[in-house]
mmCIF file of C-alpha atoms and ligand atoms in Angstrom:
data_model
loop_
_atom_site.group_PDB
_atom_site.id
_atom_site.type_symbol
_atom_site.label_atom_id
_atom_site.label_comp_id
_atom_site.label_asym_id
_atom_site.label_seq_id
_atom_site.Cartn_x
_atom_site.Cartn_y
_atom_site.Cartn_z
ATOM 1 C CA UNK A 291 57.469 141.137 113.216
ATOM 2 C CA UNK A 292 60.348 141.009 110.710
ATOM 3 C CA UNK A 293 63.637 142.319 112.069
ATOM 4 C CA UNK A 294 67.144 142.279 110.631
ATOM 5 C CA UNK A 295 70.377 142.647 112.565
ATOM 6 C CA UNK A 296 73.141 144.106 110.415
ATOM 7 C CA UNK A 297 76.724 144.004 111.666
ATOM 8 C CA UNK A 298 79.623 145.855 110.081
ATOM 9 C CA UNK A 299 83.361 145.260 109.755
ATOM 10 C CA UNK A 300 85.318 142.989 112.074
ATOM 11 C CA UNK A 301 82.210 141.896 113.965
ATOM 12 C CA UNK A 302 82.609 138.502 112.261
ATOM 13 C CA UNK A 303 85.533 138.114 114.701
ATOM 14 C CA UNK A 304 83.415 138.412 117.848
ATOM 15 C CA UNK A 305 84.574 135.842 120.362
ATOM 16 C CA UNK A 306 88.190 136.200 119.214
ATOM 17 C CA UNK A 307 88.495 139.951 118.776
ATOM 18 C CA UNK A 308 89.610 141.968 121.847
ATOM 19 C CA UNK A 309 87.465 139.846 124.220
ATOM 20 C CA UNK A 310 88.105 142.310 127.053
ATOM 21 C CA UNK A 311 86.062 144.859 125.091
ATOM 22 C CA UNK A 312 83.701 142.739 122.992
ATOM 23 C CA UNK A 313 83.247 139.577 125.071
ATOM 24 C CA UNK A 314 83.967 135.930 124.321
ATOM 25 C CA UNK A 315 80.759 134.801 122.585
ATOM 26 C CA UNK A 316 80.549 134.501 118.819
ATOM 27 C CA UNK A 317 77.678 136.422 117.260
ATOM 28 C CA UNK A 318 76.341 133.246 115.661
ATOM 29 C CA UNK A 319 75.982 131.540 119.084
ATOM 30 C CA UNK A 320 74.278 134.638 120.508
ATOM 31 C CA UNK A 321 71.964 134.920 117.483
ATOM 32 C CA UNK A 322 70.871 131.279 117.839
ATOM 33 C CA UNK A 323 69.829 131.979 121.432
ATOM 34 C CA UNK A 324 67.923 135.092 120.329
ATOM 35 C CA UNK A 325 66.069 133.114 117.660
ATOM 36 C CA UNK A 326 65.012 130.517 120.226
ATOM 37 C CA UNK A 327 63.950 133.098 122.807
ATOM 38 C CA UNK A 328 62.041 135.261 120.298
ATOM 39 C CA UNK A 329 60.662 132.433 118.156
ATOM 40 C CA UNK A 330 57.534 134.471 117.394
ATOM 41 C CA UNK A 331 59.678 137.018 115.529
ATOM 42 C CA UNK A 332 61.185 136.576 112.080
ATOM 43 C CA UNK A 333 64.831 137.386 112.748
ATOM 44 C CA UNK A 334 67.469 137.836 110.068
ATOM 45 C CA UNK A 335 71.195 138.372 110.468
ATOM 46 C CA UNK A 336 73.740 139.796 108.053
ATOM 47 C CA UNK A 337 77.384 140.730 108.531
ATOM 48 C CA UNK A 338 79.792 142.268 106.065
ATOM 49 C CA UNK A 339 83.175 143.928 106.093
ATOM 50 C CA UNK A 340 82.215 145.814 102.928
ATOM 51 C CA UNK A 341 80.506 149.209 103.169
ATOM 52 C CA UNK A 342 78.457 148.868 99.949
ATOM 53 C CA UNK A 343 77.098 145.475 101.007
ATOM 54 C CA UNK A 344 75.838 147.016 104.248
ATOM 55 C CA UNK A 345 74.091 149.758 102.244
ATOM 56 C CA UNK A 346 72.559 147.136 99.913
ATOM 57 C CA UNK A 347 71.182 145.241 102.921
ATOM 58 C CA UNK A 348 69.751 148.410 104.517
ATOM 59 C CA UNK A 349 67.993 149.158 101.205
ATOM 60 C CA UNK A 350 66.789 145.561 100.822
ATOM 61 C CA UNK A 351 65.095 145.487 104.245
ATOM 62 C CA UNK A 352 64.441 149.208 104.589
ATOM 63 C CA UNK A 353 61.034 149.270 102.891
ATOM 64 C CA UNK A 354 59.620 145.960 104.064
ATOM 65 C CA UNK A 355 61.004 144.979 107.489
ATOM 66 C CA UNK A 356 59.588 146.244 110.787
ATOM 67 C CA UNK A 357 62.994 147.094 112.195
ATOM 68 C CA UNK A 358 66.705 147.265 111.490
ATOM 69 C CA UNK A 359 69.221 146.808 114.313
ATOM 70 C CA UNK A 360 72.501 148.209 113.028
ATOM 71 C CA UNK A 361 75.988 148.007 114.420
ATOM 72 C CA UNK A 362 77.950 149.599 111.594
ATOM 73 C CA UNK A 363 81.128 149.161 113.697
ATOM 74 C CA UNK A 364 84.004 151.331 112.402
ATOM 75 C CA UNK A 365 81.850 152.632 109.506
ATOM 76 C CA UNK A 366 79.686 154.324 112.124
ATOM 77 C CA UNK A 367 82.402 156.934 112.472
ATOM 78 C CA UNK A 368 83.197 157.430 108.781
ATOM 79 C CA UNK A 369 80.355 156.478 106.453
ATOM 80 C CA UNK A 370 78.261 159.256 104.953
ATOM 81 C CA UNK A 371 76.866 156.561 102.616
ATOM 82 C CA UNK A 372 75.436 154.435 105.429
ATOM 83 C CA UNK A 373 74.083 157.569 107.127
ATOM 84 C CA UNK A 374 72.340 158.537 103.871
ATOM 85 C CA UNK A 375 70.926 155.001 103.450
ATOM 86 C CA UNK A 376 69.283 155.225 106.874
ATOM 87 C CA UNK A 377 67.818 158.589 105.939
ATOM 88 C CA UNK A 378 66.502 157.110 102.682
ATOM 89 C CA UNK A 379 64.627 154.088 104.033
ATOM 90 C CA UNK A 380 61.300 153.873 105.871
ATOM 91 C CA UNK A 381 62.078 151.133 108.398
ATOM 92 C CA UNK A 382 63.158 152.428 111.827
ATOM 93 C CA UNK A 383 66.818 151.821 112.650
ATOM 94 C CA UNK A 384 68.233 151.246 116.141
ATOM 95 C CA UNK A 385 71.970 151.874 116.408
ATOM 96 C CA UNK A 386 73.794 149.445 118.691
ATOM 97 C CA UNK A 387 77.376 149.392 119.950
ATOM 98 C CA UNK A 388 78.667 146.585 122.122
ATOM 99 C CA UNK A 389 81.177 148.823 123.900
ATOM 100 C CA UNK A 390 80.541 152.232 125.409
ATOM 101 C CA UNK A 391 82.074 154.219 122.561
ATOM 102 C CA UNK A 392 81.949 157.398 124.675
ATOM 103 C CA UNK A 393 84.484 155.925 127.108
ATOM 104 C CA UNK A 394 86.877 155.243 124.238
ATOM 105 C CA UNK A 395 88.913 157.267 121.726
ATOM 106 C CA UNK A 396 87.334 160.555 120.629
ATOM 107 C CA UNK A 397 87.087 159.398 116.992
ATOM 108 C CA UNK A 398 84.504 156.887 118.230
ATOM 109 C CA UNK A 399 82.296 159.673 119.593
ATOM 110 C CA UNK A 400 81.316 160.750 116.074
ATOM 111 C CA UNK A 401 78.432 158.821 114.456
ATOM 112 C CA UNK A 402 76.916 159.215 110.996
ATOM 113 C CA UNK A 403 74.144 156.839 112.110
ATOM 114 C CA UNK A 404 72.826 158.562 115.252
ATOM 115 C CA UNK A 405 71.169 161.639 113.669
ATOM 116 C CA UNK A 406 68.741 159.407 111.789
ATOM 117 C CA UNK A 407 68.425 156.490 114.205
ATOM 118 C CA UNK A 408 65.222 155.953 116.158
ATOM 119 C CA UNK A 409 67.323 155.084 119.198
ATOM 120 C CA UNK A 410 70.863 154.287 120.285
ATOM 121 C CA UNK A 411 72.062 151.566 122.670
ATOM 122 C CA UNK A 412 75.727 151.578 123.699
ATOM 123 C CA UNK A 413 77.835 149.776 126.264
ATOM 124 C CA UNK A 414 75.583 146.838 127.206
ATOM 125 C CA UNK A 415 77.567 144.177 125.389
ATOM 126 C CA UNK A 416 75.606 141.758 123.212
ATOM 127 C CA UNK A 417 72.582 142.402 125.428
ATOM 128 C CA UNK A 418 72.224 145.696 123.543
ATOM 129 C CA UNK A 419 70.908 143.791 120.515
ATOM 130 C CA UNK A 420 68.263 142.131 122.679
ATOM 131 C CA UNK A 421 67.247 145.462 124.190
ATOM 132 C CA UNK A 422 66.849 146.828 120.643
ATOM 133 C CA UNK A 423 64.744 143.814 119.713
ATOM 134 C CA UNK A 424 62.510 144.298 122.739
ATOM 135 C CA UNK A 425 61.971 147.931 121.740
ATOM 136 C CA UNK A 426 60.369 146.697 118.492
ATOM 137 C CA UNK A 427 58.148 144.148 120.230
ATOM 138 C CA UNK A 428 56.446 146.633 122.566
HETATM 139 C C1 DQA B 709 81.678 149.027 117.902
HETATM 140 C C2 DQA B 709 82.464 150.288 118.295
HETATM 141 C C3 DQA B 709 83.221 150.821 117.091
HETATM 142 O O1 DQA B 709 83.928 151.996 117.451
HETATM 143 C C4 DQA B 709 84.231 149.796 116.611
HETATM 144 O O2 DQA B 709 84.891 150.264 115.459
HETATM 145 C C5 DQA B 709 83.628 148.460 116.390
HETATM 146 C C6 DQA B 709 82.595 147.971 117.292
HETATM 147 C C7 DQA B 709 80.987 148.385 119.120
HETATM 148 O O3 DQA B 709 80.106 147.570 118.896
HETATM 149 O O4 DQA B 709 81.335 148.679 120.268
HETATM 150 O O5 DQA B 709 84.058 147.714 115.507
HETATM 151 O O6 DQA B 709 80.677 149.375 116.975
#
């Protein structure tokens, strides 16, 4: 099972960024634990603050991987391009948000990812990525 986790802008600051909302663990530390726990899976991780690089990565994995776990962060709410990329590829995409975006500002309630995602996991903290992973291993 080949799975890629793709994180969008500002998620490189996890651990430092608004810890009351996003927690105090870095993504790298969390990812290491995931790799150990799910050693039978081939896990990849990519983060970028640049919209086009996220689209490139979705295209790169989108015809060969078994699953994409995508937290497009702020681009979730603005990016027609990322929404179109998800529509274009064959690999199923699970949309993840660390925070419960529906408890937050109304601009966070809009998603260009959701209409074409296989599933959506919001508000479970970093555990949401693991829940997404488990959904692919069923
Ligand atoms: C986020 C929610 C987005 O609204 C925000 O812009 C982020 C992170 C989340 O994981 O909760 O950067 O995607």
